[in-house]
Amino acid sequence: MLISFYGCGSSSRGSYRIHIQNLCEYFRNLGYTSVIGGDPNKYEILIHDKLTKKFRNLDKVNGIITPSCDNESVLKIVDFIIVGSIEEKCSMMKYNKNVFLFPQIEKMYLNIPRKIHQTIPQDKPLIIGYHGNQNHLNHSVCGLKGALERLSKERKIKFVYVCQNDTEWKEGRPEGVEMEFKRWKYETVTREIQQFDIGVVPNISEIEHSNKLKANITLGKYNTDMKIRFKNKSNIGRSLVLFNLGIPVVADITPANMHMLADPDNGYGVFDENSWYWALKELCCEKKRNFISENAYKEANRLYNPEKWTKSLAESIKKIYDDKIKNKKI
């Protein structure tokens, strides 16, 4: 197959790095001709950035990467869609049956020796860190804020967040906790994240227990049920970076995270303040941090091998291409 990607962006934009720069290279590593910005008349498979509204040659096989669900006309016109999670796939399938999963595997974080955790003296802060889109910090109200405040009363901690800006974190800032904002930079972000002792991944934006809802035991609805809200584009990307760098992860129970965290030896899936708190408290021990981070490092490299995922994606795209040729549409 002859593949060309189209998109405007740079290495500072995650979706461009992962699904254009990196994926283009992964295809080349498997022996495909794959370029960025090639002549659309000379390539068979045209894969477009998520913001694309006008396509270069609809007679070819056209794909789009992680588009908005609101853009219904685009979702229907393309031959296939590439997404980053099962959650996102499910949200797209009412518009297009050919939705293919390629997780947020970041090449820049692969094959880096994992961090080995050391004992932290009580007079030195335990670094609890966050990286990624600053908007998710607003979701700290769903338990992380209270957990950090509780832990800070027991030992010295510091919350470090590595983001593009510090202006969009509007609610959920912990009180009485030392905090530091570091601006996300491609050249330094790996080093900044490896300074973390624990990595946190808040994603759920609302939580509720069934005692606030209407129970109906006949229909299998109980007072112990939980209701959660998260974006359709939720994915394992932020957690995966931490796994790959040897940072133990505490992440909420967004479905994508649970591919790894269903095994408690790989990290902690949490829901409310108490589960956040006890996970962070356990990871104050350096032996626990090393045990968890080593297991997660090995498992992430096994489950999220880019060659495996690229092979699967290429096979799915080739089937679309072959079907279109047989139907004499190109």
mmCIF file of C-alpha atoms in Angstrom:
data_model
loop_
_atom_site.group_PDB
_atom_site.id
_atom_site.type_symbol
_atom_site.label_atom_id
_atom_site.label_comp_id
_atom_site.label_asym_id
_atom_site.label_seq_id
_atom_site.Cartn_x
_atom_site.Cartn_y
_atom_site.Cartn_z
ATOM 1 C CA MET A 1 0.000 0.000 0.000
ATOM 2 C CA LEU A 2 1.052 3.581 -0.697
ATOM 3 C CA ILE A 3 0.038 5.724 2.285
ATOM 4 C CA SER A 4 0.092 9.492 2.721
ATOM 5 C CA PHE A 5 -0.831 11.454 5.853
ATOM 6 C CA TYR A 6 -2.152 15.017 5.846
ATOM 7 C CA GLY A 7 -2.249 17.357 8.819
ATOM 8 C CA CYS A 8 -0.966 20.609 10.194
ATOM 9 C CA GLY A 9 0.852 20.443 13.483
ATOM 10 C CA SER A 10 4.122 19.971 15.269
ATOM 11 C CA SER A 11 5.748 17.740 17.865
ATOM 12 C CA SER A 12 4.130 19.810 20.619
ATOM 13 C CA ARG A 13 0.678 18.513 19.637
ATOM 14 C CA GLY A 14 -0.001 15.012 20.947
ATOM 15 C CA SER A 15 -2.447 13.877 18.263
ATOM 16 C CA TYR A 16 -0.010 14.950 15.528
ATOM 17 C CA ARG A 17 2.927 13.158 17.170
ATOM 18 C CA ILE A 18 1.094 9.895 17.772
ATOM 19 C CA HIS A 19 -1.238 9.427 14.848
ATOM 20 C CA ILE A 20 0.685 11.196 12.082
ATOM 21 C CA GLN A 21 4.425 11.409 12.794
ATOM 22 C CA ASN A 22 4.778 8.172 14.757
ATOM 23 C CA LEU A 23 2.220 6.117 12.839
ATOM 24 C CA CYS A 24 3.745 7.154 9.511
ATOM 25 C CA GLU A 25 7.105 5.871 10.758
ATOM 26 C CA TYR A 26 5.618 2.632 12.113
ATOM 27 C CA PHE A 27 4.108 1.908 8.674
ATOM 28 C CA ARG A 28 7.505 2.486 7.037
ATOM 29 C CA ASN A 29 9.136 0.124 9.563
ATOM 30 C CA LEU A 30 6.739 -2.598 8.364
ATOM 31 C CA GLY A 31 7.781 -2.040 4.742
ATOM 32 C CA TYR A 32 4.963 0.194 3.504
ATOM 33 C CA THR A 33 5.558 3.354 1.496
ATOM 34 C CA SER A 34 4.349 6.000 3.949
ATOM 35 C CA VAL A 35 4.856 9.760 3.798
ATOM 36 C CA ILE A 36 3.443 12.988 5.192
ATOM 37 C CA GLY A 37 1.976 15.444 2.682
ATOM 38 C CA GLY A 38 2.393 13.408 -0.500
ATOM 39 C CA ASP A 39 0.684 14.097 -3.828
ATOM 40 C CA PRO A 40 -2.841 12.678 -3.236
ATOM 41 C CA ASN A 41 -3.040 11.485 -6.838
ATOM 42 C CA LYS A 42 -0.022 9.211 -6.369
ATOM 43 C CA TYR A 43 -1.024 7.474 -3.129
ATOM 44 C CA GLU A 44 -3.684 4.824 -2.531
ATOM 45 C CA ILE A 45 -4.499 5.490 1.132
ATOM 46 C CA LEU A 46 -5.020 9.086 2.285
ATOM 47 C CA ILE A 47 -5.153 9.566 6.084
ATOM 48 C CA HIS A 48 -6.268 12.985 7.319
ATOM 49 C CA ASP A 49 -5.906 15.042 10.470
ATOM 50 C CA LYS A 50 -8.952 15.245 12.751
ATOM 51 C CA LEU A 51 -9.667 18.865 11.769
ATOM 52 C CA THR A 52 -10.016 18.056 8.050
ATOM 53 C CA LYS A 53 -13.285 19.188 6.448
ATOM 54 C CA LYS A 54 -12.362 19.061 2.758
ATOM 55 C CA PHE A 55 -10.755 15.925 1.331
ATOM 56 C CA ARG A 56 -8.199 15.900 -1.450
ATOM 57 C CA ASN A 57 -9.421 12.939 -3.533
ATOM 58 C CA LEU A 58 -12.533 11.002 -2.518
ATOM 59 C CA ASP A 59 -11.917 8.464 -5.285
ATOM 60 C CA LYS A 60 -9.063 7.124 -3.155
ATOM 61 C CA VAL A 61 -9.387 5.296 0.183
ATOM 62 C CA ASN A 62 -9.783 8.082 2.746
ATOM 63 C CA GLY A 63 -9.356 7.851 6.497
ATOM 64 C CA ILE A 64 -9.508 10.378 9.303
ATOM 65 C CA ILE A 65 -7.853 10.371 12.733
ATOM 66 C CA THR A 66 -9.807 10.918 15.994
ATOM 67 C CA PRO A 67 -12.369 13.380 14.555
ATOM 68 C CA SER A 68 -15.066 15.090 16.568
ATOM 69 C CA CYS A 69 -18.339 13.177 16.935
ATOM 70 C CA ASP A 70 -20.121 16.437 16.146
ATOM 71 C CA ASN A 71 -18.817 16.362 12.567
ATOM 72 C CA GLU A 72 -21.370 13.797 11.344
ATOM 73 C CA SER A 73 -20.990 14.495 7.611
ATOM 74 C CA VAL A 74 -17.224 13.866 7.728
ATOM 75 C CA LEU A 75 -17.636 10.657 9.736
ATOM 76 C CA LYS A 76 -19.999 9.285 7.098
ATOM 77 C CA ILE A 77 -18.010 10.298 4.019
ATOM 78 C CA VAL A 78 -14.663 8.681 4.918
ATOM 79 C CA ASP A 79 -13.863 5.007 4.340
ATOM 80 C CA PHE A 80 -12.440 4.495 7.815
ATOM 81 C CA ILE A 81 -11.731 6.237 11.119
ATOM 82 C CA ILE A 82 -8.696 5.746 13.384
ATOM 83 C CA VAL A 83 -9.355 6.246 17.111
ATOM 84 C CA GLY A 84 -7.369 5.962 20.331
ATOM 85 C CA SER A 85 -9.681 3.969 22.614
ATOM 86 C CA ILE A 86 -12.655 1.621 22.830
ATOM 87 C CA GLU A 87 -14.702 4.477 24.295
ATOM 88 C CA GLU A 88 -14.017 6.598 21.232
ATOM 89 C CA LYS A 89 -14.656 3.681 18.870
ATOM 90 C CA CYS A 90 -18.091 3.034 20.368
ATOM 91 C CA SER A 91 -19.048 6.698 20.018
ATOM 92 C CA MET A 92 -18.202 6.709 16.282
ATOM 93 C CA MET A 93 -19.785 3.452 15.113
ATOM 94 C CA LYS A 94 -23.269 4.845 14.571
ATOM 95 C CA TYR A 95 -21.761 6.886 11.728
ATOM 96 C CA ASN A 96 -19.204 4.483 10.235
ATOM 97 C CA LYS A 97 -18.700 0.732 10.699
ATOM 98 C CA ASN A 98 -14.970 0.916 9.904
ATOM 99 C CA VAL A 99 -13.535 2.343 13.119
ATOM 100 C CA PHE A 100 -10.036 1.052 13.890
ATOM 101 C CA LEU A 101 -8.180 1.324 17.181
ATOM 102 C CA PHE A 102 -4.581 2.516 17.465
ATOM 103 C CA PRO A 103 -3.751 3.495 21.078
ATOM 104 C CA GLN A 104 -1.794 6.593 22.123
ATOM 105 C CA ILE A 105 1.624 4.908 21.955
ATOM 106 C CA GLU A 106 4.168 7.742 22.107
ATOM 107 C CA LYS A 107 7.461 6.848 20.401
ATOM 108 C CA MET A 108 9.327 9.529 22.356
ATOM 109 C CA TYR A 109 8.746 7.632 25.620
ATOM 110 C CA LEU A 110 9.637 4.141 24.385
ATOM 111 C CA ASN A 111 12.875 2.280 25.184
ATOM 112 C CA ILE A 112 13.812 4.608 28.044
ATOM 113 C CA PRO A 113 15.180 2.941 31.204
ATOM 114 C CA ARG A 114 12.498 3.026 33.886
ATOM 115 C CA LYS A 115 12.987 5.104 36.994
ATOM 116 C CA ILE A 116 14.322 3.253 40.071
ATOM 117 C CA HIS A 117 12.645 4.707 43.160
ATOM 118 C CA GLN A 118 14.581 5.588 46.301
ATOM 119 C CA THR A 119 13.613 6.197 49.913
ATOM 120 C CA ILE A 120 12.482 9.794 50.430
ATOM 121 C CA PRO A 121 13.353 11.336 53.805
ATOM 122 C CA GLN A 122 10.386 12.753 55.735
ATOM 123 C CA ASP A 123 11.785 16.283 55.423
ATOM 124 C CA LYS A 124 11.853 15.999 51.608
ATOM 125 C CA PRO A 125 8.660 16.147 49.546
ATOM 126 C CA LEU A 126 7.150 13.148 47.819
ATOM 127 C CA ILE A 127 6.524 14.360 44.259
ATOM 128 C CA ILE A 128 3.031 13.562 43.044
ATOM 129 C CA GLY A 129 2.808 14.575 39.409
ATOM 130 C CA TYR A 130 0.380 15.167 36.573
ATOM 131 C CA HIS A 131 1.107 15.704 32.872
ATOM 132 C CA GLY A 132 -1.134 16.452 29.919
ATOM 133 C CA ASN A 133 -4.141 18.597 29.120
ATOM 134 C CA GLN A 134 -4.661 21.114 31.938
ATOM 135 C CA ASN A 135 -8.460 20.847 31.612
ATOM 136 C CA HIS A 136 -8.417 17.436 33.291
ATOM 137 C CA LEU A 137 -7.085 19.039 36.475
ATOM 138 C CA ASN A 138 -10.570 20.456 36.978
ATOM 139 C CA HIS A 139 -11.665 16.856 37.524
ATOM 140 C CA SER A 140 -9.590 16.745 40.712
ATOM 141 C CA VAL A 141 -12.852 17.620 42.476
ATOM 142 C CA CYS A 142 -13.817 13.945 42.017
ATOM 143 C CA GLY A 143 -11.601 12.774 44.879
ATOM 144 C CA LEU A 144 -8.003 13.724 44.072
ATOM 145 C CA LYS A 145 -8.228 17.171 45.694
ATOM 146 C CA GLY A 146 -9.391 15.779 49.054
ATOM 147 C CA ALA A 147 -6.888 12.909 48.952
ATOM 148 C CA LEU A 148 -3.947 15.267 48.414
ATOM 149 C CA GLU A 149 -5.118 17.503 51.260
ATOM 150 C CA ARG A 150 -5.412 14.515 53.624
ATOM 151 C CA LEU A 151 -2.015 13.107 52.703
ATOM 152 C CA SER A 152 -0.333 16.508 53.091
ATOM 153 C CA LYS A 153 -1.314 16.496 56.763
ATOM 154 C CA GLU A 154 0.640 13.269 57.284
ATOM 155 C CA ARG A 155 3.836 13.823 55.309
ATOM 156 C CA LYS A 156 5.559 16.389 53.121
ATOM 157 C CA ILE A 157 4.299 16.240 49.520
ATOM 158 C CA LYS A 158 4.509 18.415 46.445
ATOM 159 C CA PHE A 159 2.087 18.391 43.525
ATOM 160 C CA VAL A 160 3.777 19.115 40.184
ATOM 161 C CA TYR A 161 1.716 19.549 37.017
ATOM 162 C CA VAL A 162 3.305 19.678 33.555
ATOM 163 C CA CYS A 163 0.860 21.337 31.131
ATOM 164 C CA GLN A 164 0.648 23.895 28.351
ATOM 165 C CA ASN A 165 -0.732 26.573 30.686
ATOM 166 C CA ASP A 166 -1.847 27.282 34.253
ATOM 167 C CA THR A 167 -4.956 29.309 33.431
ATOM 168 C CA GLU A 168 -7.527 26.607 32.624
ATOM 169 C CA TRP A 169 -7.427 24.874 36.013
ATOM 170 C CA LYS A 170 -10.523 26.567 37.450
ATOM 171 C CA GLU A 171 -11.655 24.232 40.245
ATOM 172 C CA GLY A 172 -10.334 21.407 42.385
ATOM 173 C CA ARG A 173 -7.037 23.015 43.376
ATOM 174 C CA PRO A 174 -5.966 21.393 46.669
ATOM 175 C CA GLU A 175 -5.574 23.735 49.636
ATOM 176 C CA GLY A 176 -2.559 23.607 51.932
ATOM 177 C CA VAL A 177 -0.525 21.560 49.426
ATOM 178 C CA GLU A 178 2.755 22.774 47.901
ATOM 179 C CA MET A 179 2.292 22.965 44.130
ATOM 180 C CA GLU A 180 4.447 23.780 41.111
ATOM 181 C CA PHE A 181 3.443 24.392 37.497
ATOM 182 C CA LYS A 182 5.927 23.435 34.778
ATOM 183 C CA ARG A 183 5.238 24.312 31.164
ATOM 184 C CA TRP A 184 5.108 21.324 28.803
ATOM 185 C CA LYS A 185 8.075 21.401 26.388
ATOM 186 C CA TYR A 186 8.977 18.658 23.940
ATOM 187 C CA GLU A 187 12.661 18.925 24.808
ATOM 188 C CA THR A 188 12.235 18.594 28.585
ATOM 189 C CA VAL A 189 8.965 16.780 29.288
ATOM 190 C CA THR A 190 10.483 13.288 29.610
ATOM 191 C CA ARG A 191 12.981 14.496 32.195
ATOM 192 C CA GLU A 192 10.279 16.421 34.087
ATOM 193 C CA ILE A 193 7.971 13.388 34.297
ATOM 194 C CA GLN A 194 10.755 11.127 35.526
ATOM 195 C CA GLN A 195 11.102 13.433 38.522
ATOM 196 C CA PHE A 196 7.687 12.228 39.705
ATOM 197 C CA ASP A 197 7.489 9.658 42.486
ATOM 198 C CA ILE A 198 3.824 8.969 41.716
ATOM 199 C CA GLY A 199 1.806 9.845 38.617
ATOM 200 C CA VAL A 200 -1.900 10.691 38.830
ATOM 201 C CA VAL A 201 -4.440 10.578 35.992
ATOM 202 C CA PRO A 202 -7.797 12.227 36.790
ATOM 203 C CA ASN A 203 -10.259 11.919 33.925
ATOM 204 C CA ILE A 204 -13.775 11.301 35.262
ATOM 205 C CA SER A 205 -15.619 14.636 35.407
ATOM 206 C CA GLU A 206 -18.617 13.638 37.561
ATOM 207 C CA ILE A 207 -19.261 10.774 39.970
ATOM 208 C CA GLU A 208 -22.389 9.734 41.793
ATOM 209 C CA HIS A 209 -23.514 6.889 44.058
ATOM 210 C CA SER A 210 -26.914 5.305 43.576
ATOM 211 C CA ASN A 211 -28.181 6.540 46.930
ATOM 212 C CA LYS A 212 -28.705 9.808 45.019
ATOM 213 C CA LEU A 213 -30.466 7.942 42.212
ATOM 214 C CA LYS A 214 -33.626 5.869 42.052
ATOM 215 C CA ALA A 215 -32.946 2.247 42.981
ATOM 216 C CA ASN A 216 -34.987 -0.570 41.437
ATOM 217 C CA ILE A 217 -33.863 -3.994 42.608
ATOM 218 C CA THR A 218 -36.233 -5.733 40.188
ATOM 219 C CA LEU A 219 -34.347 -4.097 37.315
ATOM 220 C CA GLY A 220 -30.951 -4.697 38.903
ATOM 221 C CA LYS A 221 -30.418 -1.102 40.068
ATOM 222 C CA TYR A 222 -28.980 -0.970 43.592
ATOM 223 C CA ASN A 223 -27.987 1.632 46.199
ATOM 224 C CA THR A 224 -24.377 0.524 45.801
ATOM 225 C CA ASP A 225 -24.238 1.349 42.062
ATOM 226 C CA MET A 226 -21.937 4.050 40.683
ATOM 227 C CA LYS A 227 -22.519 6.588 37.925
ATOM 228 C CA ILE A 228 -19.572 8.213 36.154
ATOM 229 C CA ARG A 229 -19.095 10.716 33.343
ATOM 230 C CA PHE A 230 -16.099 10.937 30.987
ATOM 231 C CA LYS A 231 -15.273 12.229 27.495
ATOM 232 C CA ASN A 232 -15.903 10.000 24.494
ATOM 233 C CA LYS A 233 -12.242 10.540 23.557
ATOM 234 C CA SER A 234 -10.970 9.205 26.903
ATOM 235 C CA ASN A 235 -7.926 7.001 26.420
ATOM 236 C CA ILE A 236 -4.925 5.421 28.137
ATOM 237 C CA GLY A 237 -2.387 7.901 26.712
ATOM 238 C CA ARG A 238 -1.447 9.813 29.881
ATOM 239 C CA SER A 239 -1.228 6.607 31.913
ATOM 240 C CA LEU A 240 0.827 4.888 29.227
ATOM 241 C CA VAL A 241 3.496 7.602 29.308
ATOM 242 C CA LEU A 242 3.892 7.063 33.057
ATOM 243 C CA PHE A 243 4.015 3.268 32.687
ATOM 244 C CA ASN A 244 6.730 3.597 30.029
ATOM 245 C CA LEU A 245 8.886 5.851 32.208
ATOM 246 C CA GLY A 246 8.646 3.753 35.388
ATOM 247 C CA ILE A 247 6.311 6.027 37.341
ATOM 248 C CA PRO A 248 3.644 4.180 39.393
ATOM 249 C CA VAL A 249 0.156 5.223 38.325
ATOM 250 C CA VAL A 250 -2.975 6.115 40.237
ATOM 251 C CA ALA A 251 -5.751 6.679 37.676
ATOM 252 C CA ASP A 252 -9.510 6.795 37.891
ATOM 253 C CA ILE A 253 -11.578 3.910 36.564
ATOM 254 C CA THR A 254 -12.153 5.311 33.095
ATOM 255 C CA PRO A 255 -12.518 2.119 30.999
ATOM 256 C CA ALA A 256 -9.348 2.588 28.915
ATOM 257 C CA ASN A 257 -7.192 2.707 32.063
ATOM 258 C CA MET A 258 -8.551 -0.626 33.233
ATOM 259 C CA HIS A 259 -6.864 -2.595 30.449
ATOM 260 C CA MET A 260 -3.764 -2.249 32.629
ATOM 261 C CA LEU A 261 -5.143 -1.466 36.070
ATOM 262 C CA ALA A 262 -7.559 -4.391 36.333
ATOM 263 C CA ASP A 263 -4.402 -6.135 37.591
ATOM 264 C CA PRO A 264 -3.612 -4.343 40.895
ATOM 265 C CA ASP A 265 0.063 -5.282 40.536
ATOM 266 C CA ASN A 266 0.238 -2.770 37.651
ATOM 267 C CA GLY A 267 -1.150 0.243 39.525
ATOM 268 C CA TYR A 268 -4.293 1.649 41.100
ATOM 269 C CA GLY A 269 -7.732 2.173 39.603
ATOM 270 C CA VAL A 270 -9.627 4.598 41.851
ATOM 271 C CA PHE A 271 -13.026 6.257 42.048
ATOM 272 C CA ASP A 272 -13.534 8.614 45.010
ATOM 273 C CA GLU A 273 -11.541 10.444 47.675
ATOM 274 C CA ASN A 274 -10.983 7.369 49.836
ATOM 275 C CA SER A 275 -9.643 5.209 47.009
ATOM 276 C CA TRP A 276 -7.397 8.052 45.791
ATOM 277 C CA TYR A 277 -6.103 8.591 49.320
ATOM 278 C CA TRP A 278 -5.285 4.967 50.132
ATOM 279 C CA ALA A 279 -3.555 4.425 46.792
ATOM 280 C CA LEU A 280 -1.337 7.485 47.281
ATOM 281 C CA LYS A 281 -0.632 6.466 50.876
ATOM 282 C CA GLU A 282 0.505 2.967 49.878
ATOM 283 C CA LEU A 283 2.835 4.419 47.263
ATOM 284 C CA CYS A 284 4.664 6.496 49.873
ATOM 285 C CA CYS A 285 6.750 3.307 50.296
ATOM 286 C CA GLU A 286 9.583 3.095 47.758
ATOM 287 C CA LYS A 287 9.425 -0.731 47.678
ATOM 288 C CA LYS A 288 5.794 -0.537 46.621
ATOM 289 C CA ARG A 289 6.598 2.112 43.997
ATOM 290 C CA ASN A 290 9.305 -0.067 42.495
ATOM 291 C CA PHE A 291 7.155 -3.211 42.563
ATOM 292 C CA ILE A 292 4.225 -1.497 40.835
ATOM 293 C CA SER A 293 6.283 0.473 38.312
ATOM 294 C CA GLU A 294 8.374 -2.544 37.259
ATOM 295 C CA ASN A 295 5.288 -4.680 36.652
ATOM 296 C CA ALA A 296 3.538 -1.899 34.738
ATOM 297 C CA TYR A 297 6.635 -1.134 32.654
ATOM 298 C CA LYS A 298 6.878 -4.748 31.473
ATOM 299 C CA GLU A 299 3.156 -5.156 30.875
ATOM 300 C CA ALA A 300 2.790 -1.857 28.996
ATOM 301 C CA ASN A 301 5.623 -2.804 26.669
ATOM 302 C CA ARG A 302 3.942 -6.163 26.038
ATOM 303 C CA LEU A 303 0.383 -4.926 25.523
ATOM 304 C CA TYR A 304 1.255 -1.694 23.710
ATOM 305 C CA ASN A 305 3.898 -2.809 21.235
ATOM 306 C CA PRO A 306 3.519 -0.389 18.285
ATOM 307 C CA GLU A 307 4.532 -3.007 15.701
ATOM 308 C CA LYS A 308 1.677 -5.290 16.777
ATOM 309 C CA TRP A 309 -0.925 -2.503 16.700
ATOM 310 C CA THR A 310 0.361 -1.166 13.351
ATOM 311 C CA LYS A 311 0.152 -4.611 11.743
ATOM 312 C CA SER A 312 -3.451 -4.967 12.870
ATOM 313 C CA LEU A 313 -4.337 -1.482 11.614
ATOM 314 C CA ALA A 314 -2.632 -2.083 8.250
ATOM 315 C CA GLU A 315 -4.583 -5.317 7.755
ATOM 316 C CA SER A 316 -7.867 -3.525 8.456
ATOM 317 C CA ILE A 317 -7.054 -0.701 6.040
ATOM 318 C CA LYS A 318 -5.916 -3.156 3.345
ATOM 319 C CA LYS A 319 -9.266 -4.937 3.540
ATOM 320 C CA ILE A 320 -11.042 -1.615 2.931
ATOM 321 C CA TYR A 321 -8.700 -0.956 -0.009
ATOM 322 C CA ASP A 322 -9.216 -4.413 -1.528
ATOM 323 C CA ASP A 323 -13.001 -4.178 -1.176
ATOM 324 C CA LYS A 324 -13.055 -0.785 -2.882
ATOM 325 C CA ILE A 325 -10.943 -2.068 -5.768
ATOM 326 C CA LYS A 326 -13.185 -5.129 -6.227
ATOM 327 C CA ASN A 327 -16.179 -2.837 -6.376
ATOM 328 C CA LYS A 328 -14.283 -0.846 -9.056
ATOM 329 C CA LYS A 329 -14.641 2.392 -7.180
ATOM 330 C CA ILE A 330 -11.011 3.363 -7.644
#
